[in-house]
Amino acid sequence: MTDLLKDLEAKWRQRWAEQGTYRFDRTKAREQIYSIDTPPPTVSGSLHPGHMCSYTHTDLIARFQRMRGKEVFYPMGWDDNGLNTERRVQLMLGIACDPSLPYDPDFVPPRTPPDPPLRVSRPNFVACCQQITEMLEQSYFDLWSNLGLSVDWSQSYTTIGDLSRRTSQAGFIDLHERGLAYRTESPTLWDVDFRTAVAQAELQDRKLPGAFSRLRFRRAAGGEPIHIETTRPELLAACVALVAHPDDARYQEIFGSDALTPLFDVRVPIVAHRLADPEKGSGIAMICTFGDTTDITWWRELGLELRGIVEKDGTLTRTPPQGIESARGLAAFGELAGKGLTQARRRSLELLRESGELEGEPKPIEHQVKFWENGARPLEIVINRQWFIRYPEKEVLLELGRQLRWWPEFMRVRYENWVNGLLGDWNITRQRFFGVPFPVWYPIANDGTVLHDQPILADRDALPVDPSASHPPGYTAGQRNVPGGFTADPDVMDTWATSSLSPYIASHWIDDADLHQRVFPMDLRPQAHEIIRTWLFYTIVRSHYASGRLPWSNAAISGFVTDPDRKKLSKSAGNAADDPPHLIAEFGADAVRYWAAGGRPGQDVIFDRNQLRVGRRLATKILNFSKFVLGLPAPAAPAKPSLALDQSMLAGLRGVVAEATAAFENYDYTKALETIEPFFWNLCDNYLELVKVRAYEGDGSAIASLRFALSTALRLFAPFLPFVTEEVWSWWQEGSVHRAAWPSAAELDGLLEPAVGAGILDTAAAVLGAIRKAKTQARLPLRAELPQVTVTGDQGHLNALEEARRDLMSAGNVKSLLLKEGGGLAIDIGAEVTA
RNA sequence: AGGCCCGUAGCUCAGUUGGUUAGAGCGCUACGUUGACAUCGUAGAGGUCAGCGGUUCAAGUCCGCUCGGGCCUACCA
């Protein structure tokens, strides 16, 4: 960073904090407020340029709205709750959670992370997570602060903090009371490594090599065998039916009859369903409980038997499922029981080969398999008891999506795609530790059975509760886990179940109704497109239930930051010199923000150091221009922009103000900047050069115009370049530029003669440019004196030039300027000086 | 498989409702300034606006198809 800019940023960061420049004034009424549902960043990740980009976009909007006179509610949250943090802590400290262990009050994490990880109790593990997240949050705070985000830091929350836990648990209790949250035992997407349930929104397809095995099923009533192809022969024991399309001519005869499974001799019905694809394999498939999500649909809609064989740790059950009765079936299952899925697959194929029920050899293929986005192995589907939140009708969700203003508009399609593809309700249960616990206990009957269908919910006044540490109303602590007593719900909520309440957490819905009604529903949800199906969608669902309306009126969707190959930037792709603290140190926060401002809503942004250089140059130019203008002789008290050229410059500025304002109102800060920046360079290169001599001489019109243009330009640039504009503002103005009024066309109207347009400056600049060009081509210094210049132009041009005559002559160092009527606009600098 | 976005100078991108000769910044080259400028100015080279077809007096812009890139959703027995 240049010396000019270096000290500026630290100085202003400190002053803004001291003076509370961005502090939210909660005495304002709702219509005076602009409130933002800031995305709480996942603090367990690593910092890269993408973070700076999207958060700058939000800050641009916040600063614009603040200058327009809105009181901006701009909180910051930290998303520290959840599995990402657990994994980071496990890695950093070498500890893992074992909920069966008792709390150790003297526990200190090992100095160096042991391998395998040390097992610690849940309360100890949670305490370590809290310590680590505090540390990580500090590094995010430093980044946001260095970047100049105008966040009100007194409005901060963490998704694991008391406020979030209270809000989240209260929200859950509300939904439970209204029958919108329910617990049921059902097929659950399951990650066998992390041993937790996963929601539909967290699925990810990955290409994986696999193989089609062709299996022979006998008909129960005899006759031609049926061949099916499967990629999952290890699930054969879980087969509950064969299915083909109802219109498939090949299978009309056998619908309704039974088949016998290979190896296990289980009698399964042959059924018809529209989701069976006649084109695929032999057109008939085996339905297992459960191989994939289509199996769940078939199982539900066709009312099939349940024959689950996959355990939560990814092994096959030790006892055979119901239905396997033949001696060879039991023997075959005995070969597979307790094996991991890969082993079971290998052994299944061996057994099928031996029995002759495998036709040919498996054909290798590559296919898409569903993974959890954080997972390492394909998801399995197990039967489990889980809490769900019921979704509203699809049409209701779609209508809410239509009411929301999307920036850009086309992002709505992603929301609609997602809503239209929803399968079942939202599973909010996670079998993890560092999360918001369900505020729920279950009674234990005197015979020791847990009464899962009679949950005891916590009292609202007691929130937040940890049911593993406190006891339900009407019980004593000593009754935990004993017959006649109670047991805690062991699970925590999906992190989205809490972050989907971010507008409620940030607005203190739970404990400050006054604040809540001043800022909710919010004006803006800024976020990335990749989490439309999670954060945005879930927040709409929760707000629909909690408030019966949209949580915000606008959603501004930012793109990715990519490297020049259009690949999304990731930790591995970048190098150390490109990490955010280095970039800010090297180019300055204003320059980083300038680069970020080039990314329109919804558009991917290419990481480009060159743009950082351009931004830094602009910041320097603003400093230099300002120094020059403010160093001119102070104007006589009532000086006003009276000369036509000055008026003309201000008329152009009026247009810039109008255009930039309109662009900002449409969340197009990029266009606003693209409007302001060329005006400013024109101001420096042409207007200032034209009036320089006049200004040196103390001409009031020129100086007043320059000062007015400077004041306006600083305010227009302020959202983009908050540090350098604030510095210059402080040289000659009271208060912060960031609380100054956004420029308005009306402000300029007071100074402008109605008839003057931007044309005089444009024409004069064109002639000045032509004079420079002629000098350059004549190999003359730009300051060379020209005895005579002749300009030919139409009457309009000549009138304009007449107004600017004196300035043109001084700027071009022209002794005599002749204006002649003629076509076009031509300049002759005179033959005698071209030598 | 359906859908969305994109394709304009070496690079990053503008190009409003169709309307002169398609622009900017950066980079490159040359020259000049360096008396507001950790610089600045002027000029030059560089474009079949991805391709093909259509509508129109007129298409980078509107329509259709094709190709290429990115993404969303679904399917994946």
JSON list of C-alpha atoms in Angstrom, two decimals, chain A residues 132-204:
[
{"chain": "A", "resi": 132, "resn": "ILE", "atom": "CA", "xyz": [-12.02, -22.43, 19.39]},
{"chain": "A", "resi": 133, "resn": "THR", "atom": "CA", "xyz": [-14.92, -20.58, 17.82]},
{"chain": "A", "resi": 134, "resn": "GLU", "atom": "CA", "xyz": [-14.16, -17.48, 19.87]},
{"chain": "A", "resi": 135, "resn": "MET", "atom": "CA", "xyz": [-10.69, -17.51, 18.44]},
{"chain": "A", "resi": 136, "resn": "LEU", "atom": "CA", "xyz": [-11.92, -18.02, 14.88]},
{"chain": "A", "resi": 137, "resn": "GLU", "atom": "CA", "xyz": [-14.53, -15.33, 15.27]},
{"chain": "A", "resi": 138, "resn": "GLN", "atom": "CA", "xyz": [-11.81, -12.88, 16.19]},
{"chain": "A", "resi": 139, "resn": "SER", "atom": "CA", "xyz": [-10.09, -13.46, 12.85]},
{"chain": "A", "resi": 140, "resn": "TYR", "atom": "CA", "xyz": [-13.36, -12.85, 11.01]},
{"chain": "A", "resi": 141, "resn": "PHE", "atom": "CA", "xyz": [-14.00, -9.73, 13.03]},
{"chain": "A", "resi": 142, "resn": "ASP", "atom": "CA", "xyz": [-10.54, -8.46, 12.11]},
{"chain": "A", "resi": 143, "resn": "LEU", "atom": "CA", "xyz": [-11.18, -9.09, 8.45]},
{"chain": "A", "resi": 144, "resn": "TRP", "atom": "CA", "xyz": [-14.57, -7.41, 8.35]},
{"chain": "A", "resi": 145, "resn": "SER", "atom": "CA", "xyz": [-13.28, -4.51, 10.30]},
{"chain": "A", "resi": 146, "resn": "ASN", "atom": "CA", "xyz": [-10.20, -4.13, 8.09]},
{"chain": "A", "resi": 147, "resn": "LEU", "atom": "CA", "xyz": [-12.41, -4.26, 5.05]},
{"chain": "A", "resi": 148, "resn": "GLY", "atom": "CA", "xyz": [-14.42, -1.36, 6.42]},
{"chain": "A", "resi": 149, "resn": "LEU", "atom": "CA", "xyz": [-17.77, -3.06, 6.83]},
{"chain": "A", "resi": 150, "resn": "SER", "atom": "CA", "xyz": [-20.16, -0.63, 8.45]},
{"chain": "A", "resi": 151, "resn": "VAL", "atom": "CA", "xyz": [-21.61, -3.28, 10.72]},
{"chain": "A", "resi": 152, "resn": "ASP", "atom": "CA", "xyz": [-22.98, -2.28, 14.10]},
{"chain": "A", "resi": 153, "resn": "TRP", "atom": "CA", "xyz": [-20.88, -4.61, 16.19]},
{"chain": "A", "resi": 154, "resn": "SER", "atom": "CA", "xyz": [-23.11, -4.20, 19.20]},
{"chain": "A", "resi": 155, "resn": "GLN", "atom": "CA", "xyz": [-25.73, -6.14, 17.21]},
{"chain": "A", "resi": 156, "resn": "SER", "atom": "CA", "xyz": [-23.83, -9.41, 17.04]},
{"chain": "A", "resi": 157, "resn": "TYR", "atom": "CA", "xyz": [-24.85, -12.95, 17.68]},
{"chain": "A", "resi": 158, "resn": "THR", "atom": "CA", "xyz": [-23.49, -16.46, 17.36]},
{"chain": "A", "resi": 159, "resn": "THR", "atom": "CA", "xyz": [-25.63, -19.39, 16.32]},
{"chain": "A", "resi": 160, "resn": "ILE", "atom": "CA", "xyz": [-24.53, -21.35, 19.38]},
{"chain": "A", "resi": 161, "resn": "GLY", "atom": "CA", "xyz": [-24.99, -18.43, 21.82]},
{"chain": "A", "resi": 162, "resn": "ASP", "atom": "CA", "xyz": [-27.73, -18.11, 24.44]},
{"chain": "A", "resi": 163, "resn": "LEU", "atom": "CA", "xyz": [-29.85, -15.82, 22.28]},
{"chain": "A", "resi": 164, "resn": "SER", "atom": "CA", "xyz": [-29.79, -18.21, 19.33]},
{"chain": "A", "resi": 165, "resn": "ARG", "atom": "CA", "xyz": [-30.44, -21.25, 21.49]},
{"chain": "A", "resi": 166, "resn": "ARG", "atom": "CA", "xyz": [-33.36, -19.57, 23.18]},
{"chain": "A", "resi": 167, "resn": "THR", "atom": "CA", "xyz": [-34.82, -18.40, 19.89]},
{"chain": "A", "resi": 168, "resn": "SER", "atom": "CA", "xyz": [-34.28, -21.71, 18.22]},
{"chain": "A", "resi": 169, "resn": "GLN", "atom": "CA", "xyz": [-35.76, -23.74, 21.07]},
{"chain": "A", "resi": 170, "resn": "ALA", "atom": "CA", "xyz": [-38.72, -21.39, 21.46]},
{"chain": "A", "resi": 171, "resn": "GLY", "atom": "CA", "xyz": [-39.32, -21.56, 17.72]},
{"chain": "A", "resi": 172, "resn": "PHE", "atom": "CA", "xyz": [-39.26, -25.32, 17.94]},
{"chain": "A", "resi": 173, "resn": "ILE", "atom": "CA", "xyz": [-41.71, -25.40, 20.85]},
{"chain": "A", "resi": 174, "resn": "ASP", "atom": "CA", "xyz": [-44.09, -23.15, 18.92]},
{"chain": "A", "resi": 175, "resn": "LEU", "atom": "CA", "xyz": [-44.00, -25.43, 15.93]},
{"chain": "A", "resi": 176, "resn": "HIS", "atom": "CA", "xyz": [-44.48, -28.48, 18.12]},
{"chain": "A", "resi": 177, "resn": "GLU", "atom": "CA", "xyz": [-47.52, -26.99, 19.80]},
{"chain": "A", "resi": 178, "resn": "ARG", "atom": "CA", "xyz": [-49.05, -26.25, 16.43]},
{"chain": "A", "resi": 179, "resn": "GLY", "atom": "CA", "xyz": [-48.36, -29.74, 15.14]},
{"chain": "A", "resi": 180, "resn": "LEU", "atom": "CA", "xyz": [-45.85, -28.40, 12.61]},
{"chain": "A", "resi": 181, "resn": "ALA", "atom": "CA", "xyz": [-42.89, -30.14, 14.20]},
{"chain": "A", "resi": 182, "resn": "TYR", "atom": "CA", "xyz": [-43.33, -33.84, 14.74]},
{"chain": "A", "resi": 183, "resn": "ARG", "atom": "CA", "xyz": [-41.25, -36.84, 15.55]},
{"chain": "A", "resi": 184, "resn": "THR", "atom": "CA", "xyz": [-41.57, -39.99, 13.60]},
{"chain": "A", "resi": 185, "resn": "GLU", "atom": "CA", "xyz": [-39.74, -43.14, 12.76]},
{"chain": "A", "resi": 186, "resn": "SER", "atom": "CA", "xyz": [-39.08, -43.22, 9.06]},
{"chain": "A", "resi": 187, "resn": "PRO", "atom": "CA", "xyz": [-36.45, -43.81, 6.42]},
{"chain": "A", "resi": 188, "resn": "THR", "atom": "CA", "xyz": [-33.69, -41.33, 7.01]},
{"chain": "A", "resi": 189, "resn": "LEU", "atom": "CA", "xyz": [-30.77, -40.24, 4.86]},
{"chain": "A", "resi": 190, "resn": "TRP", "atom": "CA", "xyz": [-27.80, -41.31, 6.88]},
{"chain": "A", "resi": 191, "resn": "ASP", "atom": "CA", "xyz": [-24.07, -40.73, 6.81]},
{"chain": "A", "resi": 192, "resn": "VAL", "atom": "CA", "xyz": [-22.47, -43.89, 8.17]},
{"chain": "A", "resi": 193, "resn": "ASP", "atom": "CA", "xyz": [-19.15, -42.24, 9.02]},
{"chain": "A", "resi": 194, "resn": "PHE", "atom": "CA", "xyz": [-20.49, -39.28, 10.94]},
{"chain": "A", "resi": 195, "resn": "ARG", "atom": "CA", "xyz": [-23.45, -41.37, 12.08]},
{"chain": "A", "resi": 196, "resn": "THR", "atom": "CA", "xyz": [-25.90, -38.61, 11.65]},
{"chain": "A", "resi": 197, "resn": "ALA", "atom": "CA", "xyz": [-29.03, -37.91, 9.70]},
{"chain": "A", "resi": 198, "resn": "VAL", "atom": "CA", "xyz": [-28.80, -35.55, 6.77]},
{"chain": "A", "resi": 199, "resn": "ALA", "atom": "CA", "xyz": [-31.42, -33.36, 5.09]},
{"chain": "A", "resi": 200, "resn": "GLN", "atom": "CA", "xyz": [-32.36, -33.41, 1.43]},
{"chain": "A", "resi": 201, "resn": "ALA", "atom": "CA", "xyz": [-30.85, -29.98, 0.99]},
{"chain": "A", "resi": 202, "resn": "GLU", "atom": "CA", "xyz": [-27.41, -31.24, 1.99]},
{"chain": "A", "resi": 203, "resn": "LEU", "atom": "CA", "xyz": [-27.24, -33.93, -0.64]},
{"chain": "A", "resi": 204, "resn": "GLN", "atom": "CA", "xyz": [-24.67, -33.86, -3.34]}
]
